PDB file of C-alpha atoms in Angstrom:
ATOM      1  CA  UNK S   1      91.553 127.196 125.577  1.00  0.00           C
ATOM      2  CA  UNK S   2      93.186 126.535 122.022  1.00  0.00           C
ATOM      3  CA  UNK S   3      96.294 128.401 120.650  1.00  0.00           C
ATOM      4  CA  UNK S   4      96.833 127.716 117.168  1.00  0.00           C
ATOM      5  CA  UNK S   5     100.131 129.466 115.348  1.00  0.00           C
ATOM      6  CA  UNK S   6     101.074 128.157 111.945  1.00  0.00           C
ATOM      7  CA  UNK S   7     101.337 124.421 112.010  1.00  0.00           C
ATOM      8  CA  UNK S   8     101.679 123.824 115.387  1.00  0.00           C
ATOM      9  CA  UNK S   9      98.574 123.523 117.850  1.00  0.00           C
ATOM     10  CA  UNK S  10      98.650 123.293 121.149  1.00  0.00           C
ATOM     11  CA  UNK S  11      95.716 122.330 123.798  1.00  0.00           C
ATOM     12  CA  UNK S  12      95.844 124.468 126.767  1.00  0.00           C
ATOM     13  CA  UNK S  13      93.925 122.549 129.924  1.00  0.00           C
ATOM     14  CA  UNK S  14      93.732 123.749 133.332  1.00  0.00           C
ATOM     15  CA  UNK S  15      92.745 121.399 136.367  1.00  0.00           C
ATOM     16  CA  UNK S  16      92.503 123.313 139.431  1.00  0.00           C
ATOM     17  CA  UNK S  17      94.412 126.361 138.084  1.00  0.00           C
ATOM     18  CA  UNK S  18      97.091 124.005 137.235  1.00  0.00           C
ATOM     19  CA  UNK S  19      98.187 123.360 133.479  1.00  0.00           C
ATOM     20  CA  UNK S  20      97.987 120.122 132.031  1.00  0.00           C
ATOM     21  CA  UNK S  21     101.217 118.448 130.473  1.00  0.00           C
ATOM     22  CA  UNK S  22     100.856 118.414 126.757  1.00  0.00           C
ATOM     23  CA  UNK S  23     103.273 115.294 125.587  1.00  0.00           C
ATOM     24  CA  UNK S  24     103.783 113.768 122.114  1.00  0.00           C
ATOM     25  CA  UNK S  25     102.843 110.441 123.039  1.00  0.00           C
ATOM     26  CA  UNK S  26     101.490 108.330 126.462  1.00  0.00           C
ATOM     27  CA  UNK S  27     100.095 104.811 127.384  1.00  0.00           C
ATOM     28  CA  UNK S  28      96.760 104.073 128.279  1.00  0.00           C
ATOM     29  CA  UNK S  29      95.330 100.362 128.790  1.00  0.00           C
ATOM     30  CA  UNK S  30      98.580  99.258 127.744  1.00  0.00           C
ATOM     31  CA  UNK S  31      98.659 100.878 124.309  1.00  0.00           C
ATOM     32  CA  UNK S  32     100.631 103.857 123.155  1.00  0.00           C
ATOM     33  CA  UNK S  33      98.399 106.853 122.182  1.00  0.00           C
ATOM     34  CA  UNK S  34     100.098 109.423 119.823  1.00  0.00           C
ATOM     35  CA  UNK S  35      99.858 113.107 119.232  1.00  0.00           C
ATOM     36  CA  UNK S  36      99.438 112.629 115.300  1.00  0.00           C
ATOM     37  CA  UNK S  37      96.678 109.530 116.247  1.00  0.00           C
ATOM     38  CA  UNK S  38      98.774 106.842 113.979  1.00  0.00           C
ATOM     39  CA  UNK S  39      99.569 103.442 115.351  1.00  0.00           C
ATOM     40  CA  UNK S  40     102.775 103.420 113.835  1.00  0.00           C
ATOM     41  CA  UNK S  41     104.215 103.964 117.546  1.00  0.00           C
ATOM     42  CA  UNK S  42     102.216 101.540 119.164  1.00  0.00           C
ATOM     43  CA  UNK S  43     102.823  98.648 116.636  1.00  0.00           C
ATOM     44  CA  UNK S  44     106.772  99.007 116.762  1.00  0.00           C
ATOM     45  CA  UNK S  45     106.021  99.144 121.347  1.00  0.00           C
ATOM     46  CA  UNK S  46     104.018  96.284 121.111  1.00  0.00           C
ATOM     47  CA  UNK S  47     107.133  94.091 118.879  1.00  0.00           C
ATOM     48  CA  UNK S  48     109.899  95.269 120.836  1.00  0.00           C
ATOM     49  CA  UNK S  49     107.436  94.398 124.277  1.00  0.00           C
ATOM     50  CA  UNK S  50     107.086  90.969 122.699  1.00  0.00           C
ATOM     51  CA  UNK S  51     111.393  91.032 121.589  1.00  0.00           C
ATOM     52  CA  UNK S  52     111.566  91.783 125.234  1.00  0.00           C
ATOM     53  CA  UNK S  53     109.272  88.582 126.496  1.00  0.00           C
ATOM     54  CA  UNK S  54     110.739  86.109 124.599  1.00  0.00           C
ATOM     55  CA  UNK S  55     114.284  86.665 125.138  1.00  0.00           C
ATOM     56  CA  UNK S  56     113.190  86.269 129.012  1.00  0.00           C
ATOM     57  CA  UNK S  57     112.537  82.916 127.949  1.00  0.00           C
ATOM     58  CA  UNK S  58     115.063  81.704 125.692  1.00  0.00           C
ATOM     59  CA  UNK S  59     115.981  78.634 127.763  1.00  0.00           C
ATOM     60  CA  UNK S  60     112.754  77.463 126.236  1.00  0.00           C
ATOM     61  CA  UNK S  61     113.597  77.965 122.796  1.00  0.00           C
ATOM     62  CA  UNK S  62     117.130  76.730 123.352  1.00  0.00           C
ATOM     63  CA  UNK S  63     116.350  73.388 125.237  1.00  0.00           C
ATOM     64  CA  UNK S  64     116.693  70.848 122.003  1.00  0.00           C
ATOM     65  CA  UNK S  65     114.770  68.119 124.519  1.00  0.00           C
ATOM     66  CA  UNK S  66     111.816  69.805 125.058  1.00  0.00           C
ATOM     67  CA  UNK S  67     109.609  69.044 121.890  1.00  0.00           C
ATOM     68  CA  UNK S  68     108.604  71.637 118.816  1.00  0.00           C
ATOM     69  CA  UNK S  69     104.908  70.950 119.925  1.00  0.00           C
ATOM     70  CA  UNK S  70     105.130  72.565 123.644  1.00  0.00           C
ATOM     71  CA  UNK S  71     107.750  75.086 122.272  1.00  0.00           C
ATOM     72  CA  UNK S  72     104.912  76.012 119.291  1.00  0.00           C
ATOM     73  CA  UNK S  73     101.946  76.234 122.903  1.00  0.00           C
ATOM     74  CA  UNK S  74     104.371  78.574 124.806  1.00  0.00           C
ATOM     75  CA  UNK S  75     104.867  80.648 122.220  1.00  0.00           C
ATOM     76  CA  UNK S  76     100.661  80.622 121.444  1.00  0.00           C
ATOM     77  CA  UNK S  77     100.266  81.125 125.208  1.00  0.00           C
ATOM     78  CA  UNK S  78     102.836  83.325 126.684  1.00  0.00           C
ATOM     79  CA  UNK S  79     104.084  85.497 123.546  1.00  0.00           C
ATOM     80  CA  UNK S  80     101.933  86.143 120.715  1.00  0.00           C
ATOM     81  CA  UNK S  81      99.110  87.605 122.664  1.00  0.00           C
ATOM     82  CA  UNK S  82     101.780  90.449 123.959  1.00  0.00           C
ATOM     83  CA  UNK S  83     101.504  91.344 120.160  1.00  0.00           C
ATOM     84  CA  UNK S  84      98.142  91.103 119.790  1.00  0.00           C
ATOM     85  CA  UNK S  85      97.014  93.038 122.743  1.00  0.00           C
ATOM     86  CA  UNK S  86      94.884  95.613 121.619  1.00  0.00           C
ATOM     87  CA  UNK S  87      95.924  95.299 118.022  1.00  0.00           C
ATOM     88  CA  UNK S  88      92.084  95.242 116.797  1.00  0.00           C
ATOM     89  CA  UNK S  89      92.156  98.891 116.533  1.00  0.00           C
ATOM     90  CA  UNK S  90      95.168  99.254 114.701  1.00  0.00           C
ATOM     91  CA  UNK S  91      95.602 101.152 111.467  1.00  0.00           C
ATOM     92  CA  UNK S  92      97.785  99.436 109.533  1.00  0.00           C
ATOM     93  CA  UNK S  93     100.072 100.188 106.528  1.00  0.00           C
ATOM     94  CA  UNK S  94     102.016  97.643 104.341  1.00  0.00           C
ATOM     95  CA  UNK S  95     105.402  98.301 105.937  1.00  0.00           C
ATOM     96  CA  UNK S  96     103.649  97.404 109.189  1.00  0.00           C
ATOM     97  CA  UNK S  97     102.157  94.106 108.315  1.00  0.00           C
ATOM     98  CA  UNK S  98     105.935  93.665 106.786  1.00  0.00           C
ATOM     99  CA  UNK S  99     107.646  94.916 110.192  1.00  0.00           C
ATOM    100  CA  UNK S 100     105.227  92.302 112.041  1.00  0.00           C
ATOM    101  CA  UNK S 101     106.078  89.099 109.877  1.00  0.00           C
ATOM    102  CA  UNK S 102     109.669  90.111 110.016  1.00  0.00           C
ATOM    103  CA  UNK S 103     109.735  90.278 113.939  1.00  0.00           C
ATOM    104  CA  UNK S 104     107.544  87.029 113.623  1.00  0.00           C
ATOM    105  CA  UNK S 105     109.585  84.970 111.705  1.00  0.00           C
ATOM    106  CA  UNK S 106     112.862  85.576 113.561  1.00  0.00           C
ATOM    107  CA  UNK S 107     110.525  84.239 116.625  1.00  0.00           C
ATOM    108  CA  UNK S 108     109.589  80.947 114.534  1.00  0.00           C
ATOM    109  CA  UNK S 109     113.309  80.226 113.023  1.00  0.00           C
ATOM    110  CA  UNK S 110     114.868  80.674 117.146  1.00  0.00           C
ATOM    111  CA  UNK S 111     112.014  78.313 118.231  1.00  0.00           C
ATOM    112  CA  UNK S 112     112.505  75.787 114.761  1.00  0.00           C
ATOM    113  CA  UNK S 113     116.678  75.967 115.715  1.00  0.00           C
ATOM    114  CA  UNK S 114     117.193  77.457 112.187  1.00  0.00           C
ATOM    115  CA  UNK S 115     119.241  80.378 110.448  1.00  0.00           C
ATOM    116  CA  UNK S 116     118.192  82.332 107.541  1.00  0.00           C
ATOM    117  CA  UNK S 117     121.315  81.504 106.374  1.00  0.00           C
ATOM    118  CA  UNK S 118     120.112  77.905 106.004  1.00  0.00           C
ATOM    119  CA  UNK S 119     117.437  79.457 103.422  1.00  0.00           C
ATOM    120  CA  UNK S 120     114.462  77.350 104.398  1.00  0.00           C
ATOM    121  CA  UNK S 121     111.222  78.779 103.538  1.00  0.00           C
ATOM    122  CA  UNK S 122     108.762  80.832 106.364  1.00  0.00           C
ATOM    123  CA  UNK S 123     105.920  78.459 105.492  1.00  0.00           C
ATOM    124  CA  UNK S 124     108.409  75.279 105.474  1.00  0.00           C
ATOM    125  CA  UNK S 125     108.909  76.245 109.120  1.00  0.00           C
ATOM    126  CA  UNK S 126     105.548  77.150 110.014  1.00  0.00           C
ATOM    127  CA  UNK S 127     104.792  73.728 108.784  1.00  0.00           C
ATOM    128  CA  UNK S 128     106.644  72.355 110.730  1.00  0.00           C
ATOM    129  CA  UNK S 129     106.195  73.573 113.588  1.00  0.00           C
ATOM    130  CA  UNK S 130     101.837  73.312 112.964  1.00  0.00           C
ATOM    131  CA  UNK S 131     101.004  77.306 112.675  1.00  0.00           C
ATOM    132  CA  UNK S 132      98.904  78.005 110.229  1.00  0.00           C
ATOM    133  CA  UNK S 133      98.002  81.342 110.465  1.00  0.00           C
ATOM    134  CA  UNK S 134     100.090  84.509 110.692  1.00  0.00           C
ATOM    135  CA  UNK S 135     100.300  87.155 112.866  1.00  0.00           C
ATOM    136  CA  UNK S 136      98.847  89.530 110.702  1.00  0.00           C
ATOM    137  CA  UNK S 137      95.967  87.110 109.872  1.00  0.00           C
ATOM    138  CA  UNK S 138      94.999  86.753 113.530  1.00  0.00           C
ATOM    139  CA  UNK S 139      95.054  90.963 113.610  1.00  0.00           C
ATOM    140  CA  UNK S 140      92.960  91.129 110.490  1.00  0.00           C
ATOM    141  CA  UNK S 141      90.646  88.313 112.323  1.00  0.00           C
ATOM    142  CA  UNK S 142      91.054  90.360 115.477  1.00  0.00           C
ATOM    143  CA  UNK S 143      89.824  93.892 113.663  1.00  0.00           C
ATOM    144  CA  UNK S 144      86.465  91.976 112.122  1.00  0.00           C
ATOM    145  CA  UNK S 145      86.046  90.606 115.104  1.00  0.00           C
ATOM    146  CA  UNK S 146      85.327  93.784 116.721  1.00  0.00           C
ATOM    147  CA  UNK S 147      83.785  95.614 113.694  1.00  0.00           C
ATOM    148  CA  UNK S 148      81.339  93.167 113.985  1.00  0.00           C
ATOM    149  CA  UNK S 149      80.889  93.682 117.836  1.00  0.00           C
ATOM    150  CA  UNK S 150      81.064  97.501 117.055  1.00  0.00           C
ATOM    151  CA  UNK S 151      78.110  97.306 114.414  1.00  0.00           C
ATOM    152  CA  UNK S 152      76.008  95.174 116.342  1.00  0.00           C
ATOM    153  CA  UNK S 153      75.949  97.959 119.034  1.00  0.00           C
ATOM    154  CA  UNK S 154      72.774  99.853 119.600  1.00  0.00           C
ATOM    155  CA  UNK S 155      72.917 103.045 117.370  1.00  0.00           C
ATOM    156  CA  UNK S 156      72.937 105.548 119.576  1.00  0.00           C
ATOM    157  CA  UNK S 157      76.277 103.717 121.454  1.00  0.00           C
ATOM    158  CA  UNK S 158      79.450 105.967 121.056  1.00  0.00           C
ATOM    159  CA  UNK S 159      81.147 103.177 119.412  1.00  0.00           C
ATOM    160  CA  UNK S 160      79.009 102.709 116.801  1.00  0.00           C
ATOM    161  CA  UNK S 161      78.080 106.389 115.899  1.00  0.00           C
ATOM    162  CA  UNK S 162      82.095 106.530 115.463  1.00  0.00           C
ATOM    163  CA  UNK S 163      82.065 103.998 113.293  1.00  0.00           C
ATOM    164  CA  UNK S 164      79.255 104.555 110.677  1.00  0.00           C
ATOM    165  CA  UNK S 165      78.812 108.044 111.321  1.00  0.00           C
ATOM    166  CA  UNK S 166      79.431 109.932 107.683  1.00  0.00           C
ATOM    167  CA  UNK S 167      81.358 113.429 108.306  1.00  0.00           C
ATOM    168  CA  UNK S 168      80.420 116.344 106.040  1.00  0.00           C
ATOM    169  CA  UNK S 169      82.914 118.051 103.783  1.00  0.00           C
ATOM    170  CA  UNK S 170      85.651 117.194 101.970  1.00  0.00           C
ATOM    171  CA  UNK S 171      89.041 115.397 102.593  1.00  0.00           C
ATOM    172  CA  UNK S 172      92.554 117.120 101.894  1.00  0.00           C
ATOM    173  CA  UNK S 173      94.658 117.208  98.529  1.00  0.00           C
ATOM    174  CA  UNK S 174      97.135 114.444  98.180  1.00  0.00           C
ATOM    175  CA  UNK S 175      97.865 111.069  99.239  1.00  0.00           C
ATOM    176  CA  UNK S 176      95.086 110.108 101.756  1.00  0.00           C
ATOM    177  CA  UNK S 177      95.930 108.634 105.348  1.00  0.00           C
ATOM    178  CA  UNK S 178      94.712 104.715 105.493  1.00  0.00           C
ATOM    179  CA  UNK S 179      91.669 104.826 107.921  1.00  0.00           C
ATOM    180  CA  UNK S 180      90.498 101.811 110.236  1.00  0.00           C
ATOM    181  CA  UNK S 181      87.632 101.328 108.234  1.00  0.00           C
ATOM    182  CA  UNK S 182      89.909 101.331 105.308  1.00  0.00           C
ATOM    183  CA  UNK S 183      91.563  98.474 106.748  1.00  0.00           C
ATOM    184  CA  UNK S 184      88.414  96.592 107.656  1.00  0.00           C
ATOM    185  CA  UNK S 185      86.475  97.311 104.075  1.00  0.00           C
ATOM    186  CA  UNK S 186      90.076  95.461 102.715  1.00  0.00           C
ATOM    187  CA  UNK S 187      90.071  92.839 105.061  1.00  0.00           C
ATOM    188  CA  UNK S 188      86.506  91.812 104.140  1.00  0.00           C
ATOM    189  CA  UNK S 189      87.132  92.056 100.451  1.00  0.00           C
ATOM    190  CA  UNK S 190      89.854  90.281 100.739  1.00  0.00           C
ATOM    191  CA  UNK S 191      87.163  87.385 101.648  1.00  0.00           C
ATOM    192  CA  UNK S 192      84.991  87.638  99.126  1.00  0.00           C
ATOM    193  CA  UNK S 193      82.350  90.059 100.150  1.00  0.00           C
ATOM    194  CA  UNK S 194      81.063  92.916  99.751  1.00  0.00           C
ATOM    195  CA  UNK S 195      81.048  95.947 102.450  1.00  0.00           C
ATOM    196  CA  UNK S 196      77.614  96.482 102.746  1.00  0.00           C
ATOM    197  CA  UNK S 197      77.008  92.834 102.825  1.00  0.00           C
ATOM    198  CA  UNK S 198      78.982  92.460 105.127  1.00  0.00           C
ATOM    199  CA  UNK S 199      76.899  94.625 107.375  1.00  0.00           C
ATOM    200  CA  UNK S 200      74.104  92.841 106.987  1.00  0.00           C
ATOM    201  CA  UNK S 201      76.370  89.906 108.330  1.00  0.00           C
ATOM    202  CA  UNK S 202      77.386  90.865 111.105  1.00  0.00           C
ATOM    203  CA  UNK S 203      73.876  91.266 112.954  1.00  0.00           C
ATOM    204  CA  UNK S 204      74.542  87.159 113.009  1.00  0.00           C
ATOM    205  CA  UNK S 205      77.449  87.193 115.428  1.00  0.00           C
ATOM    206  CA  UNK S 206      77.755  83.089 115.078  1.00  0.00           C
ATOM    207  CA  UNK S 207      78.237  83.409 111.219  1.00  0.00           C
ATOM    208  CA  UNK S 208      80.135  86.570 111.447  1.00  0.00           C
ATOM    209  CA  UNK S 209      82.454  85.004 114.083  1.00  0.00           C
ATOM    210  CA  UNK S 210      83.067  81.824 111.499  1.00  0.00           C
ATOM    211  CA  UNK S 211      83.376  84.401 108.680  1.00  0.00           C
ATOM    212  CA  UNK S 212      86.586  86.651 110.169  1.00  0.00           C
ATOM    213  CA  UNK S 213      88.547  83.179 111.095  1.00  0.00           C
ATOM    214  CA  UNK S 214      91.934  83.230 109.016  1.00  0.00           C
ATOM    215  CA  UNK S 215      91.522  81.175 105.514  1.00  0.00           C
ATOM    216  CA  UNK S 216      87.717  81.302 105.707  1.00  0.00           C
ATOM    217  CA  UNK S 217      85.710  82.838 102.729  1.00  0.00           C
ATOM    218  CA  UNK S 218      82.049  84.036 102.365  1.00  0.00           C
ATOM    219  CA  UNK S 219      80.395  81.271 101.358  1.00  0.00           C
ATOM    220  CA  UNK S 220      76.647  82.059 100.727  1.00  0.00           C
TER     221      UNK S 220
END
């Protein structure tokens, strides 16, 4: 049963005669699933999860005898995927992506043993410490990655109906909420092609798989 009065809706289910908590938020599979459906929750989890991991470990990052090299593969192997988990369904906004490279960036400069106060440049340090692509490069990568798996999917597959299904009707007044596919159809303009091209692309998983990799380009 529904009960809808003014803004506010609430979702009224029974199990057994007993009512079902209604929260604001909860985590499932490790990700944080919102009342409003936005990942703006999730995102901000996920960085202070990863905040939380690396200060665990900051005898690493503090040891000035252990070389930048195994510093840069502890970081690859024990940190960033805390971020990334489950980030290839993430909606994403501008002042995420900025909130991500911020929290990123004070990772790098701890590892690299440098202030911003020094005033050396993000992609000095990523330089030297050999990482080339950012953490919102390897989401971006992460997203195609499964819109690709997504639209290879038989069509009759939840996933995919989802996905490409068009909805009848129109959308509301006003500034429009960024969808997932928004994010995707950006993503692969951003590398040269064109949406529905892109479809077509996808059905080749080993091309499609060299296509999403950060600093690659469509390249017919």
């Amino acid at each position: 049963v529904m009960a809808v009065g003014g803004d506010h809706r609430q979702l009224h289910i029974q199990i057994n005669g007993t009512d079902l908590e209604q929260v604001k938020e909860f985590v499932y599979l490790g990700g944080l699933v919102s009342e409003d459906g936005r990942c703006i929750a999730d995102i901000r989890r996920r960085i202070g999860l990863t905040y939380a991991a690396f200060n665990k470990i900051g005898n690493i990052w503090n040891c000035r005898s252990l070389p930048l090299e195994i510093k840069r593969k502890a970081f690859e192997s024990l940190i960033a995927p805390i971020l990334l988990y489950g980030s290839e369904c993430w909606t994403m906004r501008k002042e995420d992506e900025r909130r991500i490279s911020v929290a990123e960036m004070s990772w790098l400069r701890k590892i690299r043993g440098v202030s911003r106060l020094q005033h050396i440049r993000n992609e000095d340090i990523r330089s030297q410490l050999g990482i080339r692509e950012t953490m919102v490069e390897k989401v971006k990568a992460r997203r195609l990655q499964w819109f690709g798996h997504v639209s290879r999917m038989n069509n009759e597959r939840l996933p995919y109906l989802a996905l490409h299904t068009q909805l009848e009707g129109r959308r509301s007044r006003g500034r429009q909420r960024i969808r997932w596919r928004d994010n995707v159809q950006k993503d692969i303009e951003e590398k040269g092609l064109q949406f529905q091209k892109a479809l077509a692309l996808t059905k080749d998983r080993e091309k499609w798989m060299e296509f999403v990799r950060p600093h690659r380009r469509y390249n017919s």
